[in-house]
Structure formats: C-alpha cells, structure tokens
Amino acid sequence: MANDNIQMWTELNIDLKSHDMLLNALGPIFKEVYLSQKNRPAGMGFYDFVVGDIHGIRVKELREHAKNGGKVVATYCVFVPEELVWAADAIPVGLCAGTQFSVPMAEEVLPRNTCALIKSSFGFKLGRVCPYVQASHLIVGETTCDGKKKMFEILNQYQPVYVMEVPNKKTERSRQLWHGEVLAFKDVIEKLTGNKIAAKKLGEAIDLVNQRRLALQRLYNLRKNRPVPISGKDALLATQVSFYDDAKRDTQMLNALCDELDKRVAIHQGVAPAKAPRILISGSPMAIPNWKLHHIIESSGAVVVCEESCTGTRFFSDLVKPTQQNLDEQLKAIADRYMNIHCACFTPNDERPDDVVRLAKEYQADGVIHYNLQFCHTYANEAHKMGKRLEKEGIPLLRIETDYSDEDAGQLRTRIEAFLEMIRK
Ligand code: BJ8
C-alpha cells in the first residue's frame, strides 16, 4: 500500500520530501490532540482512519474516477454549489488549508500580512504537497474577500482556476447577480465534464447533499444535550472530513455516529461533566488540521458545543428546496440556498449576530469565543457588532485573533482559562 501511494504521489507530481515532512508532522499532532481524548465514541474510529490515511485511499478514489474519464473539482468556500458538480458526474473536494506547514512556502510569493487560510492553501500548490490539489482538474474560487480574490489570480498561473462572483450585499439586484453566477457555473461544469446537467441528475445531487446536511444537523442537535455526548474536537473533525469524503459514505458514517450518540444521550453519558462550561465558537472556518482553538478550550476543562462557522453551522444549516422536476426551479432553489450563507463578506450582515444569539441559546452556551484569523478584515470588523449584540443579550464573549502557528498558544491558554474562570463564577 505504501509503495502504491508513493507511485500515485509521484504521478501527481508531489514533492515527496516535503510531503513526508508534512505527514510526519501531522501524526504526532493528531495523537496529542485526538487520540489522547478519553471516552470517545467508537464511531470516531472511522475518522481516525481517514486522517491516518489522509492522502491515501480518498486520493486513490479520485484518481480512479479520473482514469475513468471523470473530473475532480476543488473548492475553497461553502458558496460553491457542489450539487452542480455531482450532477455532472464530477467529484467536488473541499481543499484543506489549515496548516502552518505550507505558510512559509506561500510567503515567498504572497504578502506576509495575508490570512493564514489563504497562505496555507496557496502554499500547498506552490510546494506541491497536497495530492487533492494535484488531482483536481479545476479549482473554483470566489470573490468573498480581497485576499482570496487576488490569490486566485496568482494560483491560476499554476492550475486552471474559475472564480465565482459572490455579491457583497443581500439586495434583490445582488440575488439576481448570484443567480446568474450559478447559471454560468453550470455551463463551466458542463464544459469541463462534457456532461449536460439534466433535472433528474440535479434532483439526485440535491438530495445527496441535503442528506449529508441532515446528518450533520443531527450530529449538531445531539451536541445540545447536557452532558454533551461528543467533544467539540471530534464533531469538528467529522465536519472537516465531510468536505472531501464521498457524500453518500459520509452521510452513512455520520448517521452511524449519531445512532451511537443517541444511546449515550439516553443514559446521560457525556464526554465532559454536565457542569463543564459550554462554549460556542463563532467566526472564520477551521480547515484540517486546524484544531488549535478547540484543543486549548477542551484541555482547559470546557467543551465546545457548536461552531457558527463554515466548518460548522454555515455549512449545513439550510437545505436546497427539493424540486425534482424542473431545471430552472432547481437552479433558482440552489441560488437561494447559497445566498443565505451569513458570511462576513456581506454588508450589512445582521443575520450573523442573530444566528449567534439564537445558537447560544439553543446549545445552552455559557459563553461565545469569537475567532478570527489574523489579517482577516471582514471577521475582525464584524466582531465589533457581535460584541455589542452579545453584551445586550448578556452573553459573555472572548475575542481571539490568531493564526496557524503555535507561538501564541501559551498566551491564548491564559486568556481562555481566565474567560472560563469568569464564566464559572
Ligand atoms: S463563506 S467564511 S468559507 S469566504 S479567513 S480567506 S474571509 S481573509 S474563509 Fe470563508 Fe466562504 Fe465566507 Fe465561509 Fe478571507 Fe477571512 Fe481569510 Fe476567509
């Protein structure tokens, strides 16, 4: 198997030396952050296996698909409507961008004062260390923030990139623009694959992705229980894996995990004492292997019960309205669903603070940690409004700005422990 992988990575033009270093670094981190947890659900074994073979089996599946004439479409943002990709018999894969490892590589080209997510993803391409990037036929970007937008121009020099224009406002005119973008994306995918997207196929794809969203909703609903039956770290990992695993298999594994958690809830079995402070995290997405904040919070005696983020509720909280018959209606339903993602790229974006207040109540959160990546101006600025709103609601808030390095881990721990102390009083 190991030799098979090496051959596959060589064919994908991976820099084997750097890649070895990346995988060798990931193993001990995963052991420390994940395998050290006590009382984990047995269903997490699947996710441990997936991470243990992170650049193996799934990449092999994508390669098989490509060898049979299929296409692989890589994405960076939850705005890209994956239903259209599935409907054209292509496979969408959400790219990881959560490691410090590839940041210095990116800084050879990008300005240092760029957010870690952008640098990490670009560094993967520049350093040729990510087989998912290498295996993809098209990368789909979006105009959500200036940093990403300009990075995609440079990335396009290395690999084909198509950029969707995400509007910045939520007006009717913006909705029409976005609807047009969804139609244009359909054409791009049809051209890439040579497959015409028909209503029947699109209906099946809508159902496929909706089923995964429902399974994630089920997982998150289970986190509303006290004591909480699964750690925030494990729930985050399950969500992160959903970005690149096969959607049907992923739904099955999520539901199997939820079946187990149902049993835990029935006997009040939790991963943390019922009195442990419950934290809701709100802000920038956390791509694999960005587990830094969750690890600090949970190893300080609290438990993360929800993430209002794109590796959290923004990924799955809305379904596409199932309309099986009519292609125009389906495309409209897709456009409507995706326009309802409350990303900080919108102005104004009052729906996001509303969501956080609602989620804090639903998940019985004792406090909110607002997380934004350094140099991410949209989330950093929105934190101000969030602070005012949560203050009005009497919900304690801690604002964290960080990156992927471990340099500030000690300082973060001190601040988080002080916050938890304040919540416990
Ligand atoms: S829908 S949150 S996945 S854009 S953290 S790169 S915004 S400077 S990630 Fe996002 Fe889509 Fe919005 Fe979600 Fe820019 Fe900020 Fe970096 Fe960001």
GROMACS .gro file of C-alpha atoms and ligand atoms in nm:
model
  442
    1MET     CA    1   0.000   0.000   0.000
    2ALA     CA    2   0.276   0.244   0.098
    3ASN     CA    3   0.451   0.179  -0.235
    4ASP     CA    4   0.121   0.224  -0.421
    5ASN     CA    5   0.082   0.562  -0.254
    6ILE     CA    6   0.433   0.669  -0.342
    7GLN     CA    7   0.374   0.581  -0.703
    8MET     CA    8   0.045   0.770  -0.701
    9TRP     CA    9   0.201   1.078  -0.538
   10THR     CA   10   0.488   1.066  -0.790
   11GLU     CA   11   0.237   1.058  -1.076
   12LEU     CA   12   0.067   1.359  -0.918
   13ASN     CA   13   0.399   1.546  -0.917
   14ILE     CA   14   0.409   1.569  -0.537
   15ASP     CA   15   0.732   1.692  -0.378
   16LEU     CA   16   0.789   1.367  -0.188
   17LYS     CA   17   1.046   1.506   0.055
   18SER     CA   18   0.828   1.796   0.173
   19HIS     CA   19   0.524   1.573   0.169
   20ASP     CA   20   0.696   1.325   0.402
   21MET     CA   21   0.772   1.607   0.639
   22LEU     CA   22   0.409   1.717   0.633
   23LEU     CA   23   0.272   1.370   0.708
   24ASN     CA   24   0.536   1.308   0.974
   25ALA     CA   25   0.433   1.630   1.147
   26LEU     CA   26   0.061   1.551   1.128
   27GLY     CA   27   0.083   1.210   1.302
   28PRO     CA   28   0.209   1.333   1.644
   29ILE     CA   29  -0.027   1.632   1.642
   30PHE     CA   30  -0.327   1.407   1.578
   31LYS     CA   31  -0.211   1.171   1.852
   32GLU     CA   32  -0.179   1.452   2.102
   33VAL     CA   33  -0.498   1.636   2.011
   34TYR     CA   34  -0.730   1.347   1.929
   35LEU     CA   35  -0.609   1.010   2.047
   36SER     CA   36  -0.539   1.143   2.397
   37GLN     CA   37  -0.913   1.211   2.450
   38LYS     CA   38  -1.095   0.979   2.688
   39ASN     CA   39  -1.434   0.820   2.639
   40ARG     CA   40  -1.460   0.886   2.265
   41PRO     CA   41  -1.748   0.740   2.063
   42ALA     CA   42  -1.648   0.422   1.878
   43GLY     CA   43  -1.780   0.584   1.559
   44MET     CA   44  -1.484   0.821   1.563
   45GLY     CA   45  -1.270   0.522   1.462
   46PHE     CA   46  -1.370   0.589   1.101
   47TYR     CA   47  -1.248   0.948   1.121
   48ASP     CA   48  -0.923   0.842   1.288
   49PHE     CA   49  -0.872   0.603   0.999
   50VAL     CA   50  -0.946   0.878   0.744
   51VAL     CA   51  -0.690   1.112   0.900
   52GLY     CA   52  -0.439   0.827   0.940
   53ASP     CA   53  -0.461   0.770   0.565
   54ILE     CA   54  -0.534   1.130   0.472
   55HIS     CA   55  -0.351   1.128   0.138
   56GLY     CA   56  -0.415   0.763   0.055
   57ILE     CA   57  -0.749   0.595  -0.013
   58ARG     CA   58  -0.958   0.904  -0.091
   59VAL     CA   59  -0.698   1.035  -0.336
   60LYS     CA   60  -0.690   0.690  -0.493
   61GLU     CA   61  -1.068   0.706  -0.540
   62LEU     CA   62  -1.034   1.044  -0.711
   63ARG     CA   63  -0.761   0.906  -0.936
   64GLU     CA   64  -0.975   0.606  -1.031
   65HIS     CA   65  -1.256   0.844  -1.113
   66ALA     CA   66  -1.022   1.048  -1.334
   67LYS     CA   67  -0.887   0.737  -1.505
   68ASN     CA   68  -1.246   0.652  -1.598
   69GLY     CA   69  -1.287   0.991  -1.760
   70GLY     CA   70  -1.436   1.173  -1.458
   71LYS     CA   71  -1.334   1.517  -1.334
   72VAL     CA   72  -1.237   1.643  -0.989
   73VAL     CA   73  -1.335   1.996  -0.888
   74ALA     CA   74  -1.159   2.158  -0.593
   75THR     CA   75  -1.319   2.434  -0.388
   76TYR     CA   76  -1.224   2.666  -0.101
   77CYS     CA   77  -1.555   2.806   0.007
   78VAL     CA   78  -1.904   2.687   0.101
   79PHE     CA   79  -2.051   2.924  -0.159
   80VAL     CA   80  -1.960   2.692  -0.446
   81PRO     CA   81  -2.275   2.489  -0.524
   82GLU     CA   82  -2.147   2.134  -0.512
   83GLU     CA   83  -2.481   1.994  -0.636
   84LEU     CA   84  -2.388   2.107  -0.988
   85VAL     CA   85  -2.058   1.925  -0.968
   86TRP     CA   86  -2.215   1.597  -0.852
   87ALA     CA   87  -2.492   1.630  -1.113
   88ALA     CA   88  -2.232   1.635  -1.393
   89ASP     CA   89  -2.072   1.314  -1.256
   90ALA     CA   90  -1.772   1.508  -1.129
   91ILE     CA   91  -1.648   1.495  -0.769
   92PRO     CA   92  -1.617   1.810  -0.559
   93VAL     CA   93  -1.347   1.824  -0.297
   94GLY     CA   94  -1.310   2.096  -0.035
   95LEU     CA   95  -0.942   2.174  -0.005
   96CYS     CA   96  -0.769   2.181   0.331
   97ALA     CA   97  -0.597   2.500   0.420
   98GLY     CA   98  -0.540   2.461   0.789
   99THR     CA   99  -0.170   2.400   0.840
  100GLN     CA  100   0.119   2.628   0.924
  101PHE     CA  101   0.343   2.388   0.729
  102SER     CA  102   0.267   2.546   0.392
  103VAL     CA  103   0.254   2.909   0.512
  104PRO     CA  104   0.628   2.990   0.469
  105MET     CA  105   0.612   2.845   0.115
  106ALA     CA  106   0.332   3.087   0.029
  107GLU     CA  107   0.511   3.383   0.184
  108GLU     CA  108   0.770   3.357  -0.092
  109VAL     CA  109   0.500   3.499  -0.320
  110LEU     CA  110   0.211   3.639  -0.117
  111PRO     CA  111   0.239   3.931   0.128
  112ARG     CA  112   0.306   3.813   0.482
  113ASN     CA  113   0.012   4.014   0.612
  114THR     CA  114  -0.235   3.779   0.441
  115CYS     CA  115  -0.460   3.548   0.640
  116ALA     CA  116  -0.322   3.202   0.722
  117LEU     CA  117  -0.602   3.024   0.536
  118ILE     CA  118  -0.506   3.191   0.209
  119LYS     CA  119  -0.135   3.140   0.263
  120SER     CA  120  -0.177   2.779   0.368
  121SER     CA  121  -0.385   2.690   0.063
  122PHE     CA  122  -0.160   2.870  -0.181
  123GLY     CA  123   0.149   2.714  -0.019
  124PHE     CA  124   0.005   2.368  -0.082
  125LYS     CA  125   0.010   2.438  -0.455
  126LEU     CA  126   0.343   2.614  -0.460
  127GLY     CA  127   0.509   2.343  -0.252
  128ARG     CA  128   0.332   2.057  -0.436
  129VAL     CA  129   0.244   1.886  -0.109
  130CYS     CA  130  -0.132   1.834  -0.145
  131PRO     CA  131  -0.247   1.543  -0.364
  132TYR     CA  132  -0.604   1.678  -0.363
  133VAL     CA  133  -0.490   1.997  -0.535
  134GLN     CA  134  -0.273   1.799  -0.771
  135ALA     CA  135  -0.556   1.558  -0.854
  136SER     CA  136  -0.809   1.828  -0.936
  137HIS     CA  137  -0.892   1.936  -1.292
  138LEU     CA  138  -1.036   2.271  -1.192
  139ILE     CA  139  -1.011   2.489  -0.882
  140VAL     CA  140  -1.317   2.703  -0.813
  141GLY     CA  141  -1.259   3.024  -0.623
  142GLU     CA  142  -1.489   3.307  -0.522
  143THR     CA  143  -1.478   3.679  -0.462
  144THR     CA  144  -1.561   3.661  -0.092
  145CYS     CA  145  -1.260   3.858   0.028
  146ASP     CA  146  -0.987   4.061  -0.138
  147GLY     CA  147  -0.705   3.834  -0.022
  148LYS     CA  148  -0.858   3.524  -0.175
  149LYS     CA  149  -0.967   3.705  -0.488
  150LYS     CA  150  -0.616   3.820  -0.569
  151MET     CA  151  -0.458   3.492  -0.462
  152PHE     CA  152  -0.675   3.310  -0.716
  153GLU     CA  153  -0.527   3.525  -0.994
  154ILE     CA  154  -0.180   3.403  -0.900
  155LEU     CA  155  -0.297   3.045  -0.844
  156ASN     CA  156  -0.435   3.048  -1.197
  157GLN     CA  157  -0.075   3.067  -1.321
  158TYR     CA  158  -0.020   2.720  -1.177
  159GLN     CA  159  -0.351   2.543  -1.231
  160PRO     CA  160  -0.684   2.625  -1.400
  161VAL     CA  161  -0.897   2.839  -1.169
  162TYR     CA  162  -1.253   2.959  -1.221
  163VAL     CA  163  -1.382   3.235  -0.993
  164MET     CA  164  -1.748   3.280  -0.898
  165GLU     CA  165  -1.858   3.632  -0.818
  166VAL     CA  166  -2.021   3.635  -0.475
  167PRO     CA  167  -2.209   3.962  -0.422
  168ASN     CA  168  -2.138   4.177  -0.117
  169LYS     CA  169  -2.495   4.282  -0.046
  170LYS     CA  170  -2.821   4.097   0.003
  171THR     CA  171  -3.041   4.313  -0.219
  172GLU     CA  172  -3.266   4.184  -0.496
  173ARG     CA  173  -3.010   4.304  -0.754
  174SER     CA  174  -2.739   4.105  -0.578
  175ARG     CA  175  -2.959   3.798  -0.574
  176GLN     CA  176  -3.008   3.827  -0.947
  177LEU     CA  177  -2.633   3.861  -0.998
  178TRP     CA  178  -2.574   3.547  -0.791
  179HIS     CA  179  -2.844   3.357  -0.978
  180GLY     CA  180  -2.658   3.444  -1.300
  181GLU     CA  181  -2.335   3.321  -1.142
  182VAL     CA  182  -2.494   2.986  -1.061
  183LEU     CA  183  -2.612   2.952  -1.423
  184ALA     CA  184  -2.265   3.041  -1.550
  185PHE     CA  185  -2.109   2.786  -1.315
  186LYS     CA  186  -2.340   2.520  -1.457
  187ASP     CA  187  -2.205   2.599  -1.805
  188VAL     CA  188  -1.846   2.582  -1.680
  189ILE     CA  189  -1.902   2.241  -1.521
  190GLU     CA  190  -2.082   2.109  -1.828
  191LYS     CA  191  -1.794   2.221  -2.047
  192LEU     CA  192  -1.535   2.070  -1.814
  193THR     CA  193  -1.707   1.734  -1.793
  194GLY     CA  194  -1.872   1.717  -2.133
  195ASN     CA  195  -2.192   1.619  -1.947
  196LYS     CA  196  -2.514   1.812  -1.979
  197ILE     CA  197  -2.682   1.862  -1.641
  198ALA     CA  198  -3.040   1.736  -1.655
  199ALA     CA  199  -3.317   1.791  -1.398
  200LYS     CA  200  -3.320   1.424  -1.294
  201LYS     CA  201  -2.948   1.420  -1.216
  202LEU     CA  202  -2.961   1.757  -1.044
  203GLY     CA  203  -3.254   1.639  -0.832
  204GLU     CA  204  -3.049   1.338  -0.721
  205ALA     CA  205  -2.750   1.561  -0.644
  206ILE     CA  206  -2.967   1.798  -0.441
  207ASP     CA  207  -3.092   1.500  -0.242
  208LEU     CA  208  -2.739   1.361  -0.196
  209VAL     CA  209  -2.606   1.685  -0.047
  210ASN     CA  210  -2.923   1.751   0.153
  211GLN     CA  211  -2.893   1.407   0.314
  212ARG     CA  212  -2.540   1.489   0.428
  213ARG     CA  213  -2.661   1.825   0.560
  214LEU     CA  214  -2.937   1.650   0.754
  215ALA     CA  215  -2.685   1.407   0.905
  216LEU     CA  216  -2.466   1.699   1.014
  217GLN     CA  217  -2.771   1.874   1.157
  218ARG     CA  218  -2.846   1.557   1.352
  219LEU     CA  219  -2.491   1.549   1.487
  220TYR     CA  220  -2.506   1.911   1.595
  221ASN     CA  221  -2.850   1.871   1.753
  222LEU     CA  222  -2.707   1.594   1.969
  223ARG     CA  223  -2.450   1.843   2.097
  224LYS     CA  224  -2.732   2.042   2.253
  225ASN     CA  225  -2.759   1.779   2.525
  226ARG     CA  226  -2.613   1.814   2.873
  227PRO     CA  227  -2.380   1.634   2.929
  228VAL     CA  228  -2.265   1.662   2.571
  229PRO     CA  229  -2.210   1.316   2.416
  230ILE     CA  230  -1.922   1.412   2.184
  231SER     CA  231  -1.632   1.652   2.217
  232GLY     CA  232  -1.612   1.967   2.008
  233LYS     CA  233  -1.286   1.838   1.863
  234ASP     CA  234  -1.450   1.519   1.738
  235ALA     CA  235  -1.753   1.700   1.598
  236LEU     CA  236  -1.520   1.942   1.422
  237LEU     CA  237  -1.322   1.657   1.271
  238ALA     CA  238  -1.637   1.487   1.142
  239THR     CA  239  -1.742   1.816   0.981
  240GLN     CA  240  -1.399   1.875   0.829
  241VAL     CA  241  -1.395   1.527   0.674
  242SER     CA  242  -1.736   1.596   0.514
  243PHE     CA  243  -1.565   1.847   0.286
  244TYR     CA  244  -1.375   1.585   0.094
  245ASP     CA  245  -1.516   1.241   0.163
  246ASP     CA  246  -1.767   1.074  -0.066
  247ALA     CA  247  -2.101   1.234   0.024
  248LYS     CA  248  -2.301   0.909   0.040
  249ARG     CA  249  -2.047   0.728   0.256
  250ASP     CA  250  -2.005   1.036   0.471
  251THR     CA  251  -2.379   1.052   0.538
  252GLN     CA  252  -2.381   0.686   0.639
  253MET     CA  253  -2.086   0.729   0.875
  254LEU     CA  254  -2.235   1.044   1.030
  255ASN     CA  255  -2.567   0.870   1.089
  256ALA     CA  256  -2.393   0.567   1.241
  257LEU     CA  257  -2.207   0.802   1.475
  258CYS     CA  258  -2.535   0.974   1.564
  259ASP     CA  259  -2.702   0.638   1.638
  260GLU     CA  260  -2.428   0.577   1.892
  261LEU     CA  261  -2.463   0.926   2.037
  262ASP     CA  262  -2.840   0.875   2.074
  263LYS     CA  263  -2.763   0.582   2.303
  264ARG     CA  264  -2.519   0.791   2.501
  265VAL     CA  265  -2.775   1.064   2.546
  266ALA     CA  266  -3.035   0.810   2.664
  267ILE     CA  267  -2.809   0.706   2.952
  268HIS     CA  268  -2.672   1.060   3.014
  269GLN     CA  269  -2.322   0.958   2.911
  270GLY     CA  270  -2.107   1.259   2.828
  271VAL     CA  271  -1.750   1.336   2.732
  272ALA     CA  272  -1.730   1.611   2.992
  273PRO     CA  273  -1.903   1.666   3.326
  274ALA     CA  274  -2.250   1.817   3.296
  275LYS     CA  275  -2.120   2.128   3.472
  276ALA     CA  276  -1.831   2.188   3.229
  277PRO     CA  277  -1.853   2.535   3.068
  278ARG     CA  278  -2.015   2.515   2.726
  279ILE     CA  279  -1.856   2.726   2.452
  280LEU     CA  280  -1.988   2.836   2.117
  281ILE     CA  281  -1.720   2.934   1.866
  282SER     CA  282  -1.810   3.189   1.600
  283GLY     CA  283  -1.604   3.316   1.313
  284SER     CA  284  -1.357   3.203   1.047
  285PRO     CA  285  -1.361   2.843   0.924
  286MET     CA  286  -1.116   2.585   1.060
  287ALA     CA  287  -0.983   2.357   0.788
  288ILE     CA  288  -0.796   2.034   0.864
  289PRO     CA  289  -0.566   2.022   1.063
  290ASN     CA  290  -0.658   2.344   1.238
  291TRP     CA  291  -0.765   2.209   1.578
  292LYS     CA  292  -0.571   2.464   1.780
  293LEU     CA  293  -0.852   2.660   1.949
  294HIS     CA  294  -1.071   2.358   2.023
  295HIS     CA  295  -0.775   2.179   2.179
  296ILE     CA  296  -0.689   2.469   2.407
  297ILE     CA  297  -1.052   2.515   2.516
  298GLU     CA  298  -1.120   2.148   2.578
  299SER     CA  299  -0.791   2.079   2.752
  300SER     CA  300  -0.879   2.368   2.983
  301GLY     CA  301  -1.186   2.186   3.114
  302ALA     CA  302  -1.458   2.333   2.890
  303VAL     CA  303  -1.640   2.178   2.598
  304VAL     CA  304  -1.714   2.328   2.257
  305VAL     CA  305  -2.082   2.264   2.181
  306CYS     CA  306  -2.124   2.445   1.847
  307GLU     CA  307  -1.934   2.627   1.573
  308GLU     CA  308  -2.104   2.913   1.394
  309SER     CA  309  -1.864   2.896   1.104
  310CYS     CA  310  -1.823   2.745   0.759
  311THR     CA  311  -1.677   2.435   0.922
  312GLY     CA  312  -1.992   2.436   1.133
  313THR     CA  313  -2.349   2.553   1.101
  314ARG     CA  314  -2.300   2.771   0.792
  315PHE     CA  315  -2.205   2.455   0.601
  316PHE     CA  316  -2.527   2.266   0.655
  317SER     CA  317  -2.799   2.461   0.832
  318ASP     CA  318  -3.004   2.528   0.518
  319LEU     CA  319  -3.119   2.270   0.267
  320VAL     CA  320  -3.177   2.327  -0.103
  321LYS     CA  321  -3.553   2.312  -0.152
  322PRO     CA  322  -3.608   1.980  -0.328
  323THR     CA  323  -3.780   2.041  -0.661
  324GLN     CA  324  -3.712   1.729  -0.863
  325GLN     CA  325  -3.873   1.809  -1.196
  326ASN     CA  326  -3.783   2.149  -1.331
  327LEU     CA  327  -3.423   2.253  -1.401
  328ASP     CA  328  -3.492   2.628  -1.380
  329GLU     CA  329  -3.662   2.589  -1.045
  330GLN     CA  330  -3.380   2.371  -0.917
  331LEU     CA  331  -3.118   2.628  -1.018
  332LYS     CA  332  -3.321   2.903  -0.851
  333ALA     CA  333  -3.354   2.692  -0.535
  334ILE     CA  334  -2.976   2.636  -0.535
  335ALA     CA  335  -2.903   3.007  -0.581
  336ASP     CA  336  -3.146   3.098  -0.300
  337ARG     CA  337  -2.998   2.847  -0.060
  338TYR     CA  338  -2.640   2.961  -0.112
  339MET     CA  339  -2.727   3.331  -0.089
  340ASN     CA  340  -2.848   3.258   0.262
  341ILE     CA  341  -2.497   3.189   0.398
  342HIS     CA  342  -2.427   3.463   0.650
  343CYS     CA  343  -2.058   3.514   0.571
  344ALA     CA  344  -1.889   3.832   0.694
  345CYS     CA  345  -1.818   3.919   0.329
  346PHE     CA  346  -2.171   4.069   0.317
  347THR     CA  347  -2.265   4.421   0.418
  348PRO     CA  348  -2.471   4.463   0.620
  349ASN     CA  349  -2.474   4.119   0.775
  350ASP     CA  350  -2.702   4.147   1.076
  351GLU     CA  351  -2.819   3.790   1.030
  352ARG     CA  352  -2.491   3.653   1.164
  353PRO     CA  353  -2.514   3.811   1.513
  354ASP     CA  354  -2.881   3.697   1.515
  355ASP     CA  355  -2.765   3.343   1.440
  356VAL     CA  356  -2.504   3.350   1.716
  357VAL     CA  357  -2.756   3.467   1.977
  358ARG     CA  358  -3.004   3.201   1.867
  359LEU     CA  359  -2.741   2.927   1.863
  360ALA     CA  360  -2.602   3.029   2.203
  361LYS     CA  361  -2.950   2.978   2.348
  362GLU     CA  362  -3.023   2.655   2.162
  363TYR     CA  363  -2.691   2.497   2.260
  364GLN     CA  364  -2.706   2.632   2.619
  365ALA     CA  365  -2.369   2.800   2.566
  366ASP     CA  366  -2.218   2.972   2.869
  367GLY     CA  367  -2.002   3.191   2.651
  368VAL     CA  368  -1.900   3.271   2.294
  369ILE     CA  369  -1.545   3.279   2.162
  370HIS     CA  370  -1.520   3.491   1.851
  371TYR     CA  371  -1.240   3.353   1.639
  372ASN     CA  372  -1.083   3.536   1.352
  373LEU     CA  373  -0.769   3.471   1.162
  374GLN     CA  374  -0.512   3.745   1.177
  375PHE     CA  375  -0.540   3.979   0.875
  376CYS     CA  376  -0.898   3.871   0.806
  377HIS     CA  377  -1.064   4.211   0.800
  378THR     CA  378  -1.421   4.102   0.741
  379TYR     CA  379  -1.449   3.887   1.054
  380ALA     CA  380  -1.230   4.119   1.263
  381ASN     CA  381  -1.456   4.414   1.185
  382GLU     CA  382  -1.773   4.216   1.235
  383ALA     CA  383  -1.653   4.120   1.583
  384HIS     CA  384  -1.735   4.474   1.696
  385LYS     CA  385  -2.103   4.442   1.611
  386MET     CA  386  -2.108   4.091   1.752
  387GLY     CA  387  -1.965   4.220   2.081
  388LYS     CA  388  -2.233   4.488   2.115
  389ARG     CA  389  -2.511   4.242   2.035
  390LEU     CA  390  -2.392   3.975   2.278
  391GLU     CA  391  -2.343   4.234   2.551
  392LYS     CA  392  -2.705   4.337   2.507
  393GLU     CA  393  -2.810   3.974   2.541
  394GLY     CA  394  -2.589   3.920   2.849
  395ILE     CA  395  -2.382   3.651   2.673
  396PRO     CA  396  -2.011   3.657   2.771
  397LEU     CA  397  -1.772   3.699   2.476
  398LEU     CA  398  -1.400   3.650   2.429
  399ARG     CA  399  -1.241   3.776   2.107
  400ILE     CA  400  -0.947   3.578   1.974
  401GLU     CA  401  -0.732   3.673   1.678
  402THR     CA  402  -0.471   3.418   1.585
  403ASP     CA  403  -0.304   3.227   1.302
  404TYR     CA  404  -0.191   2.867   1.250
  405SER     CA  405   0.141   2.886   1.436
  406ASP     CA  406   0.179   2.767   1.794
  407GLU     CA  407   0.367   3.077   1.902
  408ASP     CA  408   0.071   3.230   2.083
  409ALA     CA  409  -0.066   2.902   2.227
  410GLY     CA  410   0.051   2.984   2.583
  411GLN     CA  411  -0.095   3.331   2.574
  412LEU     CA  412  -0.424   3.202   2.431
  413ARG     CA  413  -0.446   2.938   2.701
  414THR     CA  414  -0.405   3.202   2.972
  415ARG     CA  415  -0.678   3.420   2.821
  416ILE     CA  416  -0.915   3.128   2.769
  417GLU     CA  417  -0.862   2.996   3.122
  418ALA     CA  418  -0.938   3.343   3.261
  419PHE     CA  419  -1.255   3.356   3.047
  420LEU     CA  420  -1.366   3.015   3.170
  421GLU     CA  421  -1.297   3.119   3.528
  422MET     CA  422  -1.519   3.422   3.477
  423ILE     CA  423  -1.797   3.206   3.328
  424ARG     CA  424  -1.781   2.953   3.614
  425LYS     CA  425  -1.842   3.224   3.882
  426BJ8     S1  426  -1.844   3.169   0.317
  426BJ8     S2  427  -1.613   3.245   0.577
  426BJ8     S3  428  -1.558   2.974   0.351
  426BJ8     S4  429  -1.535   3.317   0.246
  426BJ8     S5  430  -1.049   3.396   0.687
  426BJ8     S6  431  -0.993   3.373   0.335
  426BJ8     S7  432  -1.270   3.567   0.459
  426BJ8     S8  433  -0.929   3.676   0.498
  426BJ8     S9  434  -1.276   3.196   0.464
  426BJ8    FE1  435  -1.482   3.185   0.409
  426BJ8    FE2  436  -1.652   3.127   0.219
  426BJ8    FE3  437  -1.703   3.325   0.390
  426BJ8    FE4  438  -1.715   3.075   0.468
  426BJ8    FE5  439  -1.072   3.580   0.351
  426BJ8    FE6  440  -1.108   3.598   0.611
  426BJ8    FE7  441  -0.907   3.456   0.522
  426BJ8    FE8  442  -1.160   3.373   0.486
   0.00000   0.00000   0.00000
